[in-house]
Coordinates of C-alpha atoms in Angstrom, one line a residue:
M1 CA 13.3 11.5 -10.7
T2 CA 15.5 10.1 -13.4
S3 CA 19.1 9.1 -13.1
S4 CA 22.0 10.8 -14.8
P5 CA 25.6 9.7 -15.8
N6 CA 27.0 11.7 -12.9
P7 CA 24.5 11.4 -10.0
L8 CA 24.7 13.7 -7.0
P9 CA 25.3 12.3 -3.6
A10 CA 22.5 10.3 -2.1
T11 CA 20.7 12.1 0.8
V12 CA 17.5 10.1 1.3
I13 CA 16.7 6.4 1.2
G14 CA 13.2 5.0 0.8
I15 CA 12.5 1.3 1.3
D16 CA 9.3 -0.4 0.0
I17 CA 8.0 -3.6 1.5
G18 CA 5.6 -4.7 -1.2
T19 CA 3.7 -7.8 -2.0
S20 CA 6.3 -9.1 -4.4
G21 CA 9.5 -8.2 -2.6
V22 CA 11.6 -5.4 -1.1
R23 CA 13.0 -2.4 -3.0
A24 CA 15.2 0.4 -1.9
A25 CA 15.9 3.7 -3.5
A26 CA 18.6 6.3 -2.8
I27 CA 17.8 9.9 -4.1
S28 CA 19.7 13.2 -4.0
D29 CA 18.5 16.5 -2.7
N30 CA 17.0 17.4 -6.1
G31 CA 15.0 14.1 -6.3
E32 CA 17.4 12.4 -8.7
V33 CA 17.7 8.7 -8.4
V34 CA 21.2 7.7 -7.3
A35 CA 20.8 4.0 -6.8
L36 CA 18.2 1.2 -6.7
A37 CA 18.2 -2.3 -5.2
S38 CA 15.6 -5.1 -5.3
T39 CA 15.2 -8.4 -3.5
P40 CA 12.1 -10.5 -4.4
F41 CA 9.9 -12.8 -2.5
F42 CA 10.0 -16.1 -4.4
T43 CA 6.8 -17.6 -2.9
A44 CA 3.6 -16.3 -1.4
E45 CA 4.8 -17.9 1.9
E46 CA 7.9 -15.7 1.9
G47 CA 5.7 -12.6 1.5
R48 CA 4.0 -13.5 4.8
A49 CA 7.1 -14.2 6.8
P50 CA 8.6 -11.4 9.0
S51 CA 12.0 -13.2 9.0
I52 CA 12.0 -13.0 5.2
W53 CA 10.9 -9.3 5.2
W54 CA 13.9 -8.5 7.4
E55 CA 16.3 -10.7 5.5
R56 CA 15.3 -9.0 2.2
T57 CA 15.4 -5.5 3.7
S58 CA 18.9 -5.9 5.1
T59 CA 20.0 -7.4 1.8
A60 CA 18.6 -4.5 -0.2
L61 CA 20.3 -2.0 2.0
T62 CA 23.6 -3.9 1.7
Q63 CA 23.2 -3.8 -2.1
L64 CA 22.6 0.0 -1.9
A65 CA 25.8 0.4 0.2
A66 CA 27.7 -1.3 -2.6
K67 CA 26.4 1.0 -5.2
T68 CA 26.7 4.4 -3.5
S69 CA 28.2 6.0 -0.4
L70 CA 25.8 6.1 2.5
A71 CA 27.9 8.7 4.4
S72 CA 25.9 11.6 2.9
V73 CA 22.4 10.1 3.6
G74 CA 20.6 12.1 6.2
A75 CA 17.2 10.3 6.2
I76 CA 15.7 6.8 5.8
G77 CA 12.1 5.6 5.9
I78 CA 10.0 2.6 5.0
D79 CA 6.6 2.0 3.4
G80 CA 4.7 -1.2 3.9
T81 CA 1.5 -2.9 2.8
S82 CA -1.5 -1.1 4.3
G83 CA -3.2 -3.0 7.1
T84 CA -0.5 -5.7 7.6
V85 CA -0.1 -6.1 11.4
L86 CA 2.0 -8.3 13.7
A87 CA 2.3 -8.8 17.5
L88 CA 5.6 -8.4 19.2
D89 CA 7.1 -9.7 22.5
R90 CA 9.1 -7.6 25.0
V91 CA 12.3 -7.8 22.9
G92 CA 10.5 -6.8 19.6
E93 CA 10.3 -10.2 18.0
P94 CA 7.1 -11.5 16.4
V95 CA 4.6 -13.5 18.4
G96 CA 2.9 -15.9 16.1
A97 CA 2.3 -15.2 12.4
P98 CA 1.3 -11.7 11.1
L99 CA -2.1 -11.0 9.6
M100 CA -1.8 -9.6 6.1
Y101 CA -3.5 -6.6 4.5
N102 CA -6.0 -8.9 2.7
D103 CA -6.7 -11.3 5.6
N104 CA -10.1 -11.1 7.2
C105 CA -10.1 -11.1 11.0
P106 CA -10.5 -14.8 12.1
D107 CA -13.0 -13.8 14.8
G108 CA -16.2 -12.2 13.6
D109 CA -17.1 -11.1 17.2
I110 CA -14.2 -8.7 17.1
V111 CA -15.5 -7.1 14.0
E112 CA -19.0 -6.7 15.6
Q113 CA -17.4 -5.2 18.7
I114 CA -15.6 -2.6 16.6
S115 CA -18.8 -1.9 14.7
R116 CA -20.6 -1.1 17.9
H117 CA -18.1 1.4 19.2
A118 CA -16.4 3.0 16.1
P119 CA -17.7 6.1 14.4
A120 CA -19.9 5.4 11.4
D121 CA -17.2 6.6 8.9
S122 CA -14.2 4.9 10.5
P123 CA -12.0 2.9 8.1
A124 CA -11.3 0.6 11.0
K125 CA -14.7 -1.0 10.6
G126 CA -15.5 -4.1 8.5
A127 CA -14.2 -7.7 8.0
S128 CA -10.9 -6.4 6.5
S129 CA -10.3 -4.1 9.4
A130 CA -6.6 -3.8 10.5
L131 CA -7.8 -2.9 14.0
A132 CA -9.8 -6.2 14.1
R133 CA -6.7 -8.1 13.1
A134 CA -4.6 -6.2 15.7
I135 CA -7.1 -7.0 18.5
F136 CA -7.1 -10.7 17.5
L137 CA -3.3 -10.8 17.6
T138 CA -3.1 -9.2 21.1
R139 CA -5.1 -12.1 22.5
Q140 CA -2.0 -14.3 22.2
P141 CA 0.1 -14.8 25.3
G142 CA 3.3 -12.7 25.6
V143 CA 2.3 -9.8 23.4
S144 CA 3.9 -6.5 24.4
K145 CA 3.1 -4.5 21.3
V146 CA 1.1 -4.7 18.1
V147 CA 2.6 -2.8 15.1
H148 CA 2.4 -2.5 11.3
Q149 CA 4.8 -4.1 8.9
A150 CA 6.9 -0.9 8.3
D151 CA 7.0 -0.2 12.0
W152 CA 8.6 -3.5 12.8
L153 CA 11.2 -3.2 10.1
L154 CA 12.2 0.3 11.5
L155 CA 12.7 -1.4 14.8
K156 CA 14.9 -4.1 13.2
L157 CA 16.9 -1.3 11.5
G158 CA 17.6 0.2 14.9
L159 CA 14.7 2.5 16.0
R160 CA 14.5 2.0 19.8
E161 CA 10.8 2.7 20.3
A162 CA 7.9 1.5 18.2
A163 CA 6.6 4.3 16.0
T164 CA 4.2 4.4 13.1
D165 CA 2.9 7.0 10.6
E166 CA -0.7 8.1 10.3
N167 CA -1.1 6.5 6.9
N168 CA -0.4 3.0 8.3
A169 CA -2.3 3.8 11.5
L170 CA -5.5 4.9 9.7
K171 CA -7.1 1.4 9.3
T172 CA -6.1 0.6 12.9
G173 CA -8.4 3.3 14.1
Y174 CA -6.2 6.4 14.4
D175 CA -8.2 9.7 14.5
L176 CA -6.6 11.9 11.8
Q177 CA -8.6 15.0 12.9
R178 CA -7.6 14.8 16.6
E179 CA -4.3 13.2 15.8
K180 CA -4.6 10.5 18.5
W181 CA -5.6 7.0 19.2
P182 CA -9.3 7.5 20.1
D183 CA -10.9 6.3 23.4
W184 CA -13.4 4.0 21.6
I185 CA -10.5 1.6 20.7
E186 CA -10.3 0.6 24.3
M187 CA -14.0 -0.2 24.3
A188 CA -13.5 -2.2 21.1
G189 CA -11.1 -4.4 23.0
L190 CA -7.5 -3.1 22.4
N191 CA -5.3 -1.5 25.1
R192 CA -3.9 1.6 23.5
D193 CA -0.6 1.1 25.4
L194 CA 0.0 -1.8 23.0
L195 CA -0.1 0.5 20.0
P196 CA 2.9 2.5 18.6
K197 CA 3.2 6.3 18.8
V198 CA 1.9 8.0 15.6
Y199 CA 3.7 10.7 13.6
R200 CA 2.9 12.5 10.4
A201 CA 4.0 10.7 7.3
G202 CA 7.6 11.6 6.5
A203 CA 8.3 13.1 9.9
A204 CA 11.7 12.8 11.5
L205 CA 11.9 10.2 14.4
S206 CA 15.5 9.7 15.8
R207 CA 19.0 9.3 14.8
V208 CA 20.0 5.9 13.3
K209 CA 21.2 3.1 15.5
G210 CA 21.9 -0.6 15.2
F211 CA 22.1 -2.3 11.9
T212 CA 21.7 0.9 9.9
A213 CA 24.6 2.6 11.7
K214 CA 26.8 -0.4 11.0
L215 CA 26.3 0.0 7.2
G216 CA 28.1 3.3 7.1
F217 CA 25.3 5.9 7.6
A218 CA 26.5 9.2 9.2
K219 CA 25.7 9.6 12.9
T220 CA 23.4 12.6 11.9
C221 CA 21.2 10.4 9.7
R222 CA 17.6 10.0 11.0
F223 CA 14.9 7.5 10.8
H224 CA 11.7 9.0 9.4
A225 CA 8.1 7.9 9.6
G226 CA 7.1 6.3 6.3
T227 CA 3.8 5.6 4.7
T228 CA 1.8 2.8 3.1
D229 CA 2.8 1.3 -0.2
G230 CA -0.2 2.8 -1.9
C231 CA 0.6 6.4 -0.8
A232 CA 4.2 5.9 -1.7
S233 CA 3.3 4.7 -5.2
F234 CA 1.1 7.8 -5.7
L235 CA 4.0 10.1 -4.8
A236 CA 6.4 8.3 -7.0
T237 CA 4.4 9.0 -10.1
G238 CA 4.7 12.8 -9.8
A239 CA 1.0 13.2 -9.2
S240 CA 0.6 16.3 -7.0
Q241 CA -2.5 18.3 -8.2
I242 CA -6.1 18.1 -7.2
G243 CA -7.8 15.7 -9.6
D244 CA -4.7 13.6 -10.2
G245 CA -5.6 9.9 -9.9
V246 CA -3.2 7.0 -9.6
T247 CA -4.0 3.4 -10.3
A248 CA -1.7 0.8 -8.8
L249 CA -2.0 -2.5 -10.8
G250 CA -0.1 -4.8 -8.5
S251 CA -1.3 -7.9 -6.8
T252 CA -4.4 -5.9 -6.0
L253 CA -6.0 -2.9 -7.6
V254 CA -5.6 0.3 -5.6
L255 CA -7.0 3.7 -6.6
K256 CA -6.2 7.1 -5.1
L257 CA -7.4 10.5 -6.1
A258 CA -5.9 13.8 -4.9
S259 CA -8.6 15.9 -3.3
E260 CA -9.1 19.0 -1.2
R261 CA -11.0 17.1 1.5
P262 CA -11.3 13.6 2.9
I263 CA -13.9 11.1 1.9
N264 CA -14.7 8.3 4.3
A265 CA -17.3 5.7 3.3
P266 CA -16.5 2.3 4.8
Q267 CA -19.7 0.9 3.4
Y268 CA -17.9 1.2 0.0
G269 CA -14.4 0.4 1.3
I270 CA -13.3 4.1 0.9
Y271 CA -11.1 6.0 3.3
S272 CA -8.8 9.0 3.0
H273 CA -5.1 9.4 3.8
R274 CA -3.4 12.7 4.5
V275 CA -0.2 13.2 2.7
L276 CA 1.7 16.5 3.0
D277 CA -0.9 19.3 2.0
F278 CA -3.7 17.2 0.4
W279 CA -6.0 14.3 1.0
L280 CA -6.0 11.0 -0.8
P281 CA -9.4 9.3 -0.8
G282 CA -9.3 5.9 -2.3
G283 CA -9.8 2.2 -1.9
A284 CA -8.3 -1.2 -2.7
S285 CA -10.1 -3.9 -4.6
N286 CA -9.1 -7.6 -4.2
T287 CA -8.9 -7.9 -7.9
G288 CA -5.6 -7.4 -9.7
G289 CA -2.4 -9.1 -10.8
A290 CA -2.6 -11.9 -8.3
V291 CA -5.8 -13.1 -10.0
I292 CA -4.0 -12.9 -13.4
K293 CA -1.0 -14.8 -12.1
S294 CA -3.2 -17.5 -10.6
L295 CA -5.1 -18.0 -13.8
F296 CA -2.4 -17.7 -16.4
G297 CA 1.0 -17.7 -14.7
D298 CA 3.7 -15.3 -15.8
D299 CA 5.2 -17.1 -18.9
R300 CA 2.2 -16.8 -21.2
L301 CA 1.3 -13.1 -20.6
A302 CA 3.3 -11.8 -23.6
E303 CA 1.8 -14.4 -26.0
L304 CA -1.8 -13.8 -24.7
T305 CA -1.4 -10.0 -24.8
A306 CA -0.3 -10.2 -28.5
R307 CA -3.6 -11.9 -29.3
L308 CA -5.9 -9.4 -27.6
D309 CA -8.4 -7.8 -29.9
L310 CA -9.7 -4.6 -28.5
S311 CA -12.0 -4.1 -31.4
R312 CA -14.0 -7.1 -30.3
P313 CA -15.0 -6.8 -26.6
T314 CA -15.9 -10.2 -25.1
G315 CA -19.1 -8.9 -23.3
L316 CA -18.5 -11.5 -20.5
H317 CA -18.6 -9.0 -17.7
F318 CA -16.3 -11.0 -15.4
Y319 CA -15.5 -10.0 -11.8
P320 CA -12.0 -11.5 -11.3
L321 CA -11.2 -12.4 -7.7
L322 CA -9.0 -15.2 -6.1
K323 CA -11.7 -16.0 -3.5
R324 CA -14.9 -14.7 -2.1
G325 CA -14.7 -11.2 -0.7
E326 CA -14.4 -7.6 -2.0
R327 CA -13.3 -4.4 -0.3
F328 CA -13.8 -1.7 -3.0
P329 CA -15.7 -0.2 -4.9
F330 CA -18.1 -1.9 -2.4
S331 CA -17.5 -3.8 0.7
D332 CA -18.8 -7.4 0.7
P333 CA -16.9 -10.2 2.4
D334 CA -19.1 -12.8 0.6
H335 CA -18.9 -11.4 -2.9
A336 CA -18.1 -14.3 -5.2
P337 CA -15.7 -14.3 -8.1
R338 CA -17.3 -14.3 -11.6
L339 CA -15.1 -16.0 -14.1
E340 CA -17.6 -18.1 -16.1
P341 CA -18.5 -19.1 -18.7
R342 CA -14.8 -19.7 -19.5
P343 CA -14.0 -19.4 -23.2
E344 CA -12.1 -22.3 -24.8
D345 CA -9.6 -19.8 -26.2
D346 CA -7.3 -18.6 -23.4
A347 CA -6.6 -15.3 -25.2
I348 CA -10.4 -14.5 -25.1
F349 CA -10.5 -15.6 -21.5
F350 CA -7.5 -13.3 -20.7
Q351 CA -9.1 -10.4 -22.5
A352 CA -12.3 -10.9 -20.5
V353 CA -10.3 -10.9 -17.2
L354 CA -8.6 -7.7 -18.2
E355 CA -11.9 -6.1 -19.2
G356 CA -13.3 -7.1 -15.8
I357 CA -10.5 -5.5 -13.9
S358 CA -10.7 -2.3 -16.1
E359 CA -14.4 -2.1 -15.3
I360 CA -13.8 -2.4 -11.6
E361 CA -11.3 0.5 -12.0
R362 CA -13.9 2.7 -13.7
L363 CA -16.5 1.9 -11.0
G364 CA -13.9 2.8 -8.3
Y365 CA -13.2 6.3 -9.7
D366 CA -16.9 6.9 -10.3
R367 CA -17.6 6.0 -6.7
L368 CA -15.0 8.4 -5.4
V369 CA -16.3 11.3 -7.4
E370 CA -19.9 10.4 -6.6
L371 CA -19.2 10.7 -2.9
G372 CA -17.5 14.1 -3.2
A373 CA -13.9 13.6 -4.2
A374 CA -12.3 15.8 -6.8
Q375 CA -13.3 15.4 -10.4
L376 CA -10.9 13.0 -12.0
K377 CA -8.6 14.9 -14.4
S378 CA -5.8 12.5 -15.2
V379 CA -4.6 9.0 -14.4
R380 CA -1.1 7.7 -13.8
T381 CA -0.4 4.0 -13.4
V382 CA 2.1 2.0 -11.4
G383 CA 2.6 -1.7 -10.7
G384 CA 3.3 -4.6 -13.0
G385 CA 0.1 -4.0 -15.0
S386 CA 1.4 -0.6 -16.1
K387 CA 3.9 -2.4 -18.4
N388 CA 1.1 -3.8 -20.7
P389 CA 0.4 -1.2 -23.4
T390 CA -2.6 -3.0 -24.8
W391 CA -4.2 -3.2 -21.4
T392 CA -3.4 0.5 -20.9
R393 CA -5.4 1.3 -24.1
M394 CA -8.3 -0.8 -22.9
R395 CA -8.3 1.0 -19.5
Q396 CA -8.0 4.4 -21.1
A397 CA -11.1 3.7 -23.3
A398 CA -13.0 2.5 -20.2
L399 CA -12.2 5.6 -18.2
D400 CA -12.3 8.1 -21.1
I401 CA -9.7 10.3 -19.4
A402 CA -6.2 11.5 -20.1
F403 CA -3.4 9.1 -19.1
E404 CA -0.2 10.7 -18.0
P405 CA 3.3 9.0 -17.8
S406 CA 4.5 8.2 -14.4
K407 CA 7.9 9.7 -13.3
S408 CA 8.5 6.4 -11.5
T409 CA 6.7 3.2 -10.7
E410 CA 8.8 2.5 -7.6
A411 CA 7.1 3.0 -4.3
A412 CA 10.5 3.2 -2.7
I413 CA 11.2 6.4 -4.6
G414 CA 7.8 7.7 -3.5
T415 CA 8.8 7.1 0.2
A416 CA 12.1 8.9 -0.4
A417 CA 10.4 11.8 -2.1
L418 CA 7.9 12.1 0.8
I419 CA 10.7 12.4 3.3
L420 CA 12.5 14.9 1.1
Q421 CA 9.4 17.1 0.8
W422 CA 8.9 16.8 4.6
Q423 CA 12.4 18.0 5.1
R424 CA 12.0 21.0 2.8
K425 CA 8.8 22.1 4.6
N426 CA 10.2 21.7 8.0
Q427 CA 13.8 23.1 7.7

């Protein structure tokens, strides 16, 4: 998926609503990248604001329209942060604030109610449950629908009826085997009529309307069900074989491992997505780039990286978190960060933090294999952390596995590639 001096016409557009901003990618029928656009979130508060999600999404699409003709584009879809949910009123506008992917449900009784009724291996269980967040949001007055981040943005683009994909729906309790919202969700406290209809990731939905049509898309262009940012990032790398692992080093640490069968172990924060013809068991730790940014900022990372000494491990065994609570490789809402004793030299402190995150990555893959996922054969890396070659060497030594280059680190390209592959299989 690399660009060439004379790109082919764009036929698919993928949009990624990530933790740092919105990115959009236009690709051709052969997967070639035709154009990219990016609009950042400048503050953490912007990343939590639906009005900003929409403003940045519309801006990114407008930027794409200035770079390439949209007349040949036949499909468009969105990926969003997994488990981010918001309540809507009758006209599709947010009721109150959303609850984000890393927010615990404010009401512990809801979590307990889900635990009583959900199957033992349901990824909707636990303090970080998207279903628990959804139930909490529906208790506000005037709620007509509760949707995921990507679902709402499709509505803003012009989709007439709320729809989601089974990747985003998984943590909200969707039953992948029966392909339906299960009965127990009602007993847990959520009216299923408030939930969107679910489609396979990448599936066609309807022809474009509204804002999207006004940008110059052809009348035959269709909205497609998207996916989560983690699944999209996996596909963007080119990983496609059983045993291929992908580590996303973004604000959080996300691991996925292509396997022949699903692995669901909520006691360890592990769940499995279905993407095309394979399963993606994996989990998301609360460690990652957000911790690094909080501790060191962005301006000093190059200087501190240059001072890393991989021949002299610190032996400090840190567990870097922003606050109490961990989701994977174990689930413990009270797990405390471990960042002491803090060395006087910031370079040593930085190295100890990177060592800690690398060890959490190793523990994560070990946990997946231990529970029956495919044996790890290779690792590709996406996210901001993938740009640090010294940290890459540290991680490779910790995992003792082959690291492969990623075709792309853009989740937006992965979403576009998902839709393109769905089209090829269903034409």
